[in-house]
Each structure stands twice: as structure tokens, then as C-alpha cells.
Tab-separated table of C-alpha atoms in Angstrom:
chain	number	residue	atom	x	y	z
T	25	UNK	CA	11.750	-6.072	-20.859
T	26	UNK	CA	10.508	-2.333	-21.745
T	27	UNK	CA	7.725	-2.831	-19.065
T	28	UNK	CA	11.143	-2.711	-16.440
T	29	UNK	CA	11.401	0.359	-14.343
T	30	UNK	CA	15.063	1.917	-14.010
T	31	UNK	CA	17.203	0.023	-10.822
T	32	UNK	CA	17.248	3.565	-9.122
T	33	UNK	CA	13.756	4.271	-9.529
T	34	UNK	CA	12.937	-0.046	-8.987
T	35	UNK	CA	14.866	0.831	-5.547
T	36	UNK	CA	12.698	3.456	-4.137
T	37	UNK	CA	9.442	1.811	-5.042
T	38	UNK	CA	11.113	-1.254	-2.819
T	39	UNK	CA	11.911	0.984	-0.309
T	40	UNK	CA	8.376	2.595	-0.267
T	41	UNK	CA	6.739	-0.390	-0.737
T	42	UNK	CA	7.756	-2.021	2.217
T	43	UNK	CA	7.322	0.168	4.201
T	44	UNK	CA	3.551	0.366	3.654
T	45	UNK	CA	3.745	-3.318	3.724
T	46	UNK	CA	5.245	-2.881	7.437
T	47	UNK	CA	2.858	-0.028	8.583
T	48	UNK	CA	-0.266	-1.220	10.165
T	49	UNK	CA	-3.541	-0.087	8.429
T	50	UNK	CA	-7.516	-2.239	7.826
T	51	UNK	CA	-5.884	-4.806	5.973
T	52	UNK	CA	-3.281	-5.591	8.384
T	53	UNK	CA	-5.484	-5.215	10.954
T	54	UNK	CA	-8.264	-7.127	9.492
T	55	UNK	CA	-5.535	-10.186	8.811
T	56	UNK	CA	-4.271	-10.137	12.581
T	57	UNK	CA	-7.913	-10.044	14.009
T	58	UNK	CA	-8.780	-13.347	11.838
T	59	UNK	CA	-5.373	-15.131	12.856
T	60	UNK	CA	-6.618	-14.170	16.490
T	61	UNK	CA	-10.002	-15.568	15.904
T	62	UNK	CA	-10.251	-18.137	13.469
T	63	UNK	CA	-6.802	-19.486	13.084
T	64	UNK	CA	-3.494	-19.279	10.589
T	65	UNK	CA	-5.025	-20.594	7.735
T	66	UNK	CA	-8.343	-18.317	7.239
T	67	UNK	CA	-6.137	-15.086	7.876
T	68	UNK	CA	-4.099	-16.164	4.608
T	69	UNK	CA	-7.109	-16.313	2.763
T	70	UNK	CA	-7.713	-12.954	3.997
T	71	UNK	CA	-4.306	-11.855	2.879
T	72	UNK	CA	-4.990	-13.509	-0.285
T	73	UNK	CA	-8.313	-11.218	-0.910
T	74	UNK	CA	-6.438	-7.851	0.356
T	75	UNK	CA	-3.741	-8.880	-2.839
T	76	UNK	CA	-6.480	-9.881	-5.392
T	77	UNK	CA	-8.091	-5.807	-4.446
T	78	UNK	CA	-4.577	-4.626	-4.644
T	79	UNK	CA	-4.139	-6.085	-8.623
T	80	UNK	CA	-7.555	-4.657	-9.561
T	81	UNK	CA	-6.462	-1.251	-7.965
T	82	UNK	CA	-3.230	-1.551	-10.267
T	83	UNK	CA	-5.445	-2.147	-13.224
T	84	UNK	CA	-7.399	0.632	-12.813
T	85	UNK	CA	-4.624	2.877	-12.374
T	86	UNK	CA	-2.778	1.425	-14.781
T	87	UNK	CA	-4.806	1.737	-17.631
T	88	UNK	CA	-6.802	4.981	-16.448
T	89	UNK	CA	-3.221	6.392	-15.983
T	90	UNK	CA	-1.909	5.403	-19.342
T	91	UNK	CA	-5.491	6.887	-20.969
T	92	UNK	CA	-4.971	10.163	-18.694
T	93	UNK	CA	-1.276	11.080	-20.407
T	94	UNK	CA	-2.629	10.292	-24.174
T	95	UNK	CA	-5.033	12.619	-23.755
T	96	UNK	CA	-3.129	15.395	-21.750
T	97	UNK	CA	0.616	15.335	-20.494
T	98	UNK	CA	-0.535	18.335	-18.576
T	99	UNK	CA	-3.520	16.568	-17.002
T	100	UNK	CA	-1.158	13.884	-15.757
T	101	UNK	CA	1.104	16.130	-14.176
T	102	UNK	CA	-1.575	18.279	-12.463
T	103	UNK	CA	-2.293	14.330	-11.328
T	104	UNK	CA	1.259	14.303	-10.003
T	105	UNK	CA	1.574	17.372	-8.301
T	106	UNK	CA	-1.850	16.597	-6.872
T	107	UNK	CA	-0.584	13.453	-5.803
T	108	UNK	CA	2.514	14.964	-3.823
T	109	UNK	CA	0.442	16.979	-1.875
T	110	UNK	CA	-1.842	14.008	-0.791
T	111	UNK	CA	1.617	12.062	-0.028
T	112	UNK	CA	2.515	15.397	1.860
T	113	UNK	CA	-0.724	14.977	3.304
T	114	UNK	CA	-0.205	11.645	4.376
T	115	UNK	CA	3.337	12.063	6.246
T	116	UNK	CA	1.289	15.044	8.528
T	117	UNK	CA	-1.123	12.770	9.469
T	118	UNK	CA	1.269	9.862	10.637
T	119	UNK	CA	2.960	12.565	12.683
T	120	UNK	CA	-0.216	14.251	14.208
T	121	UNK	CA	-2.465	11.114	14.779
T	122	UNK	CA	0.316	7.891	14.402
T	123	UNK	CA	-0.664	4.246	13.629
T	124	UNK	CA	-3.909	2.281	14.818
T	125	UNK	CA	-3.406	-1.167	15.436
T	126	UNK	CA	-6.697	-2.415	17.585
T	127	UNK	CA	-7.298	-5.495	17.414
T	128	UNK	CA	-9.263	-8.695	20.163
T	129	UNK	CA	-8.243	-12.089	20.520
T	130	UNK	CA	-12.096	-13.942	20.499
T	131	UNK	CA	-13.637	-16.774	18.977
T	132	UNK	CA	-15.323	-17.146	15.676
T	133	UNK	CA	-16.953	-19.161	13.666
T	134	UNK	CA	-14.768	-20.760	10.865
T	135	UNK	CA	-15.470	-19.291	7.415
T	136	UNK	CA	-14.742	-20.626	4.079
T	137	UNK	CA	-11.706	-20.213	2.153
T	138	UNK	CA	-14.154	-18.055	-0.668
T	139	UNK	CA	-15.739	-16.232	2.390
T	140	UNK	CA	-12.361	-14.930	3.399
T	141	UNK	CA	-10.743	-14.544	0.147
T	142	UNK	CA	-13.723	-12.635	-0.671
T	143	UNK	CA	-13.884	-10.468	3.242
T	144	UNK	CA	-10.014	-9.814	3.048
T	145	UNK	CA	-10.855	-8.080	-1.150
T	146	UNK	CA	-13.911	-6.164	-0.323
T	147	UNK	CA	-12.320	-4.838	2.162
T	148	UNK	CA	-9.538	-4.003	0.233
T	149	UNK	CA	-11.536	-2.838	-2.725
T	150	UNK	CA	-14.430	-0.763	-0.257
T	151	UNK	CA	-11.210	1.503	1.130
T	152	UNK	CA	-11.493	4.497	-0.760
T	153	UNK	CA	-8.416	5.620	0.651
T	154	UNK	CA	-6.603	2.523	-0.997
T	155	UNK	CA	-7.289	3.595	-4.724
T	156	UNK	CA	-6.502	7.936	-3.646
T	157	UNK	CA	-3.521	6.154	-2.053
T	158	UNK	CA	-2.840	4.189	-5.535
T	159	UNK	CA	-3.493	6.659	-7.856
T	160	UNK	CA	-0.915	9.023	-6.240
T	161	UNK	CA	1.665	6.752	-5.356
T	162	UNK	CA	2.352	4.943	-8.133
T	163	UNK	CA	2.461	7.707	-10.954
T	164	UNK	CA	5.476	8.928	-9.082
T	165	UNK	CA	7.079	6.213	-10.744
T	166	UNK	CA	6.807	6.679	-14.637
T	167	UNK	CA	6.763	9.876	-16.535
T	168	UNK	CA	4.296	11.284	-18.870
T	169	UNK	CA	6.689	10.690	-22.119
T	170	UNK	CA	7.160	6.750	-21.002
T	171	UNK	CA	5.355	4.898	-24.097
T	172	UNK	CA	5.769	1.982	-21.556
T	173	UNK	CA	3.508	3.382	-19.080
T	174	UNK	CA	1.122	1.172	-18.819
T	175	UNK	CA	2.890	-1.713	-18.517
T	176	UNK	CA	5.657	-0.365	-15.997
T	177	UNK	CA	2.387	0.440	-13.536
T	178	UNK	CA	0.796	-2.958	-13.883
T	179	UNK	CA	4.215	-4.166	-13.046
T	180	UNK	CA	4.709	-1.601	-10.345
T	181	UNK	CA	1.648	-3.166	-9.137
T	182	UNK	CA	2.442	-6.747	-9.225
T	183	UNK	CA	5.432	-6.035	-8.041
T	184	UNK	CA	4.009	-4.181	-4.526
T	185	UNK	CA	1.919	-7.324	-3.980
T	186	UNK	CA	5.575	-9.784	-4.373
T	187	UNK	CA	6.933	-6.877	-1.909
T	188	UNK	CA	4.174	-6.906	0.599
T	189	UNK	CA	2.217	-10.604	0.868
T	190	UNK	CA	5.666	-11.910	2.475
T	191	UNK	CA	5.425	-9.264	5.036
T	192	UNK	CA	1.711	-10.032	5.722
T	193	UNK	CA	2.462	-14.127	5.796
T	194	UNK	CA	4.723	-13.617	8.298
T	195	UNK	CA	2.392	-11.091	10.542
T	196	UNK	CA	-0.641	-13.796	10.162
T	197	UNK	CA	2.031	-15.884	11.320
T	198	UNK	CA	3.565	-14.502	14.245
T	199	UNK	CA	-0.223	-12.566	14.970
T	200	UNK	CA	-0.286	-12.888	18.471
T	201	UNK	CA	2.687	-12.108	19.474
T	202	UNK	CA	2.827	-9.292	17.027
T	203	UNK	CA	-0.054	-7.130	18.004
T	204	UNK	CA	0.693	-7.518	21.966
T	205	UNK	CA	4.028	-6.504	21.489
T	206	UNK	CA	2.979	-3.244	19.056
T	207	UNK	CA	0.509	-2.716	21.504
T	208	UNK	CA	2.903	-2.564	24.049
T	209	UNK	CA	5.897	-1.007	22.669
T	210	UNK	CA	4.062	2.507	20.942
T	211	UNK	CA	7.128	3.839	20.355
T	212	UNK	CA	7.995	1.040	17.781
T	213	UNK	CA	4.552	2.351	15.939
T	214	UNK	CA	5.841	5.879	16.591
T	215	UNK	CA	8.892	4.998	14.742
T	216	UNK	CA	7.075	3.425	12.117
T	217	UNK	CA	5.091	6.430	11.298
T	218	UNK	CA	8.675	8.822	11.099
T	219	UNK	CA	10.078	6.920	9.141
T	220	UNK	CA	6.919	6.465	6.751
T	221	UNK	CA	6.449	10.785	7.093
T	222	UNK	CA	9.934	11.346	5.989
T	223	UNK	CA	9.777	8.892	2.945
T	224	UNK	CA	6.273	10.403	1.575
T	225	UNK	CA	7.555	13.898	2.762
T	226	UNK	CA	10.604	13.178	0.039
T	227	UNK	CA	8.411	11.804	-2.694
T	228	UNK	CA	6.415	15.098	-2.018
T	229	UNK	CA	9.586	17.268	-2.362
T	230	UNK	CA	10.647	15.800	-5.553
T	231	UNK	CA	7.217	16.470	-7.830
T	232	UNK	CA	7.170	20.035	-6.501
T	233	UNK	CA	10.489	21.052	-6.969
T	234	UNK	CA	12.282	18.442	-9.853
T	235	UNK	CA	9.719	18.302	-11.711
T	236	UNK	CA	7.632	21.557	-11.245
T	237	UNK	CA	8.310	23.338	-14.700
């Protein structure tokens, strides 16, 4: 069970993890729109696709990660510390500008199960903010000297999509209901982008000053 992050650090990335499963963003939005339009069970699909771009994101990171510290510990954690500031980044940006949830309740034509398996992971993979947002989140979570890295980010990975496809079941699920009432209760959204500020803002803290040496 090497590939098993430590509780405390297991945790946080729980912590973290759902609260970007909670904070709207396209995929959310993209799920809601196609419970609005075409029904429950093509929005699944959809959430189904957003999951399937999520594990090839972890891949990538994974193993481009794991490549990254072989070749230079140093490299990975200019990485890091780049990756703090994005984070850093981030938490501004949710205070300044806040969440965008916009989404219409009209009718569509039914796809196919493939059609939206494969809308909801293009999507997903076409974000290029998903894989900055990947490769800066998740090597906050292993260390350079970790000869488990690898495996502890796929699992990292994995373990974000067990975190967040409950969450986005139960949005497709209650869809209506839950985009009128965001829509009409901003400061639920405004709350939701605090609380996601001060969590990044503290992942940010701790590269730059616990591990700055």
C-alpha cells in the first residue's frame, strides 16, 4: 500500500477536493445545462466524460511528474513554487471576479450515451485551465524524495474523481432546483469562492514558506 498518501496529507486533498467538486466551473455547468435540456440520464453521461478527462489529466501528470523529479529535484520544486503562486493566483481571482454559474432551461435534441460521454471529456480535456490547474494542485501532495510518486498521484487522481462524481450525481440530480436557487442566493456562491480563496491561499503559504529552502 506504498502508493497510500499519509492520513494528514489524505485529509487535505479531501478537503480540497471537495471543494472544487462543490464550486461551479464548465463542467458543472455543462452537466446542469444537459439535465435542463435533455434529461437526468444524458447529463450522467456527461459527468461520466468530465471523469474519463479528469483520469487522463492524472496520467499525464502523474507520469510527467514522476519523469520531472528523476531528472531534477530542483526542477520539480521550481514546479511547486510555481504552482503556489498559480493557487495564489487562483484564490485572487475567486475574490475579485466570484463564481459563474449561467446556465437555460431549453429543449434539445436527445444525444447518445457516446455523444455525451464523449461532449462531457472534450470538454474536460479542451480546458487548458484543467491540466495548469492539475499540474499545480496535485504535486502539493508528494515530495520530490517520494520513490512512490507516481503511483501516490495516479491515486491522488483516482481518488479526486471517487471525491467529486458523487457531488456531480447529485447536482445532475437536483439540476433545476440547484441552479435557480444559486442563481438566486449569490451570496451562497460568494461564500463558496471564500472559502475556496482561503484554502488555495493556505496551500500557497505552505510551498513558499515550509518548504522554500
Amino acid at each position: 500500500m506504498d502508493f497510500l498518501p499519509s492520513l494528514a496529507t489524505l485529509l487535505a486533498f479531501t478537503a480540497a477536493g471537495l471543494l472544487l467538486a462543490l464550486t461551479p466551473g464548465p463542467d458543472m455547468t455543462l452537466s446542469i445545462s444537459r439535465a435542463l435540456g435533455q434529461g437526468r440520464r444524458p447529463a450522467l453521461f456527461v459527468v461520466l466524460g468530465t471523469s474519463l478527462g479528469v483520469v487522463c489529466h492524472t496520467l499525464l501528470v502523474a507520469f510527467g511528474i514522476s519523469a520531472l523529479i528523476t531528472a531534477s529535484p530542483t526542477a520539480f520544486f521550481i514546479l511547486k513554487t510555481g504552482g503556489a503562486a498559480y493557487l495564489l493566483w487562483l484564490a485572487i481571482q475567486a475574490i475579485r471576479f466570484g463564481s459563474k454559474l449561467s446556465v437555460e432551461k431549453i429543449d434539445q435534441t436527445k444525444a447518445s450515451a457516446l455523444s455525451n460521454i464523449s461532449t462531457g471529456l472534450w470538454v474536460n480535456l479542451l480546458n487548458p485551465k484543467v491540466i495548469i490547474f492539475f499540474m499545480t494542485f496535485l504535486p502539493q501532495f508528494v515530495t520530490a524524495g517520494d520513490p512512490d510518486v507516481t503511483s501516490k498521484l495516479i491515486f491522488l487522481g483516482v481518488y479526486f474523481i471517487v471525491i467529486g462524481m458523487p457531488v456531480n450525481v447529485i447536482v445532475v440530480l437536483a439540476a433545476d432546483r440547484l441552479a435557480s436557487w444559486l442563481q438566486a442566493n449569490p451570496r451562497v456562491l460568494r461564500g463558496i469562492d471564500c472559502t475556496f480563496a482561503g484554502v488555495f491561499s493556505i496551500f500557497a503559504a505552505k510551498i513558499f514558506f515550509t518548504q522554500a529552502r
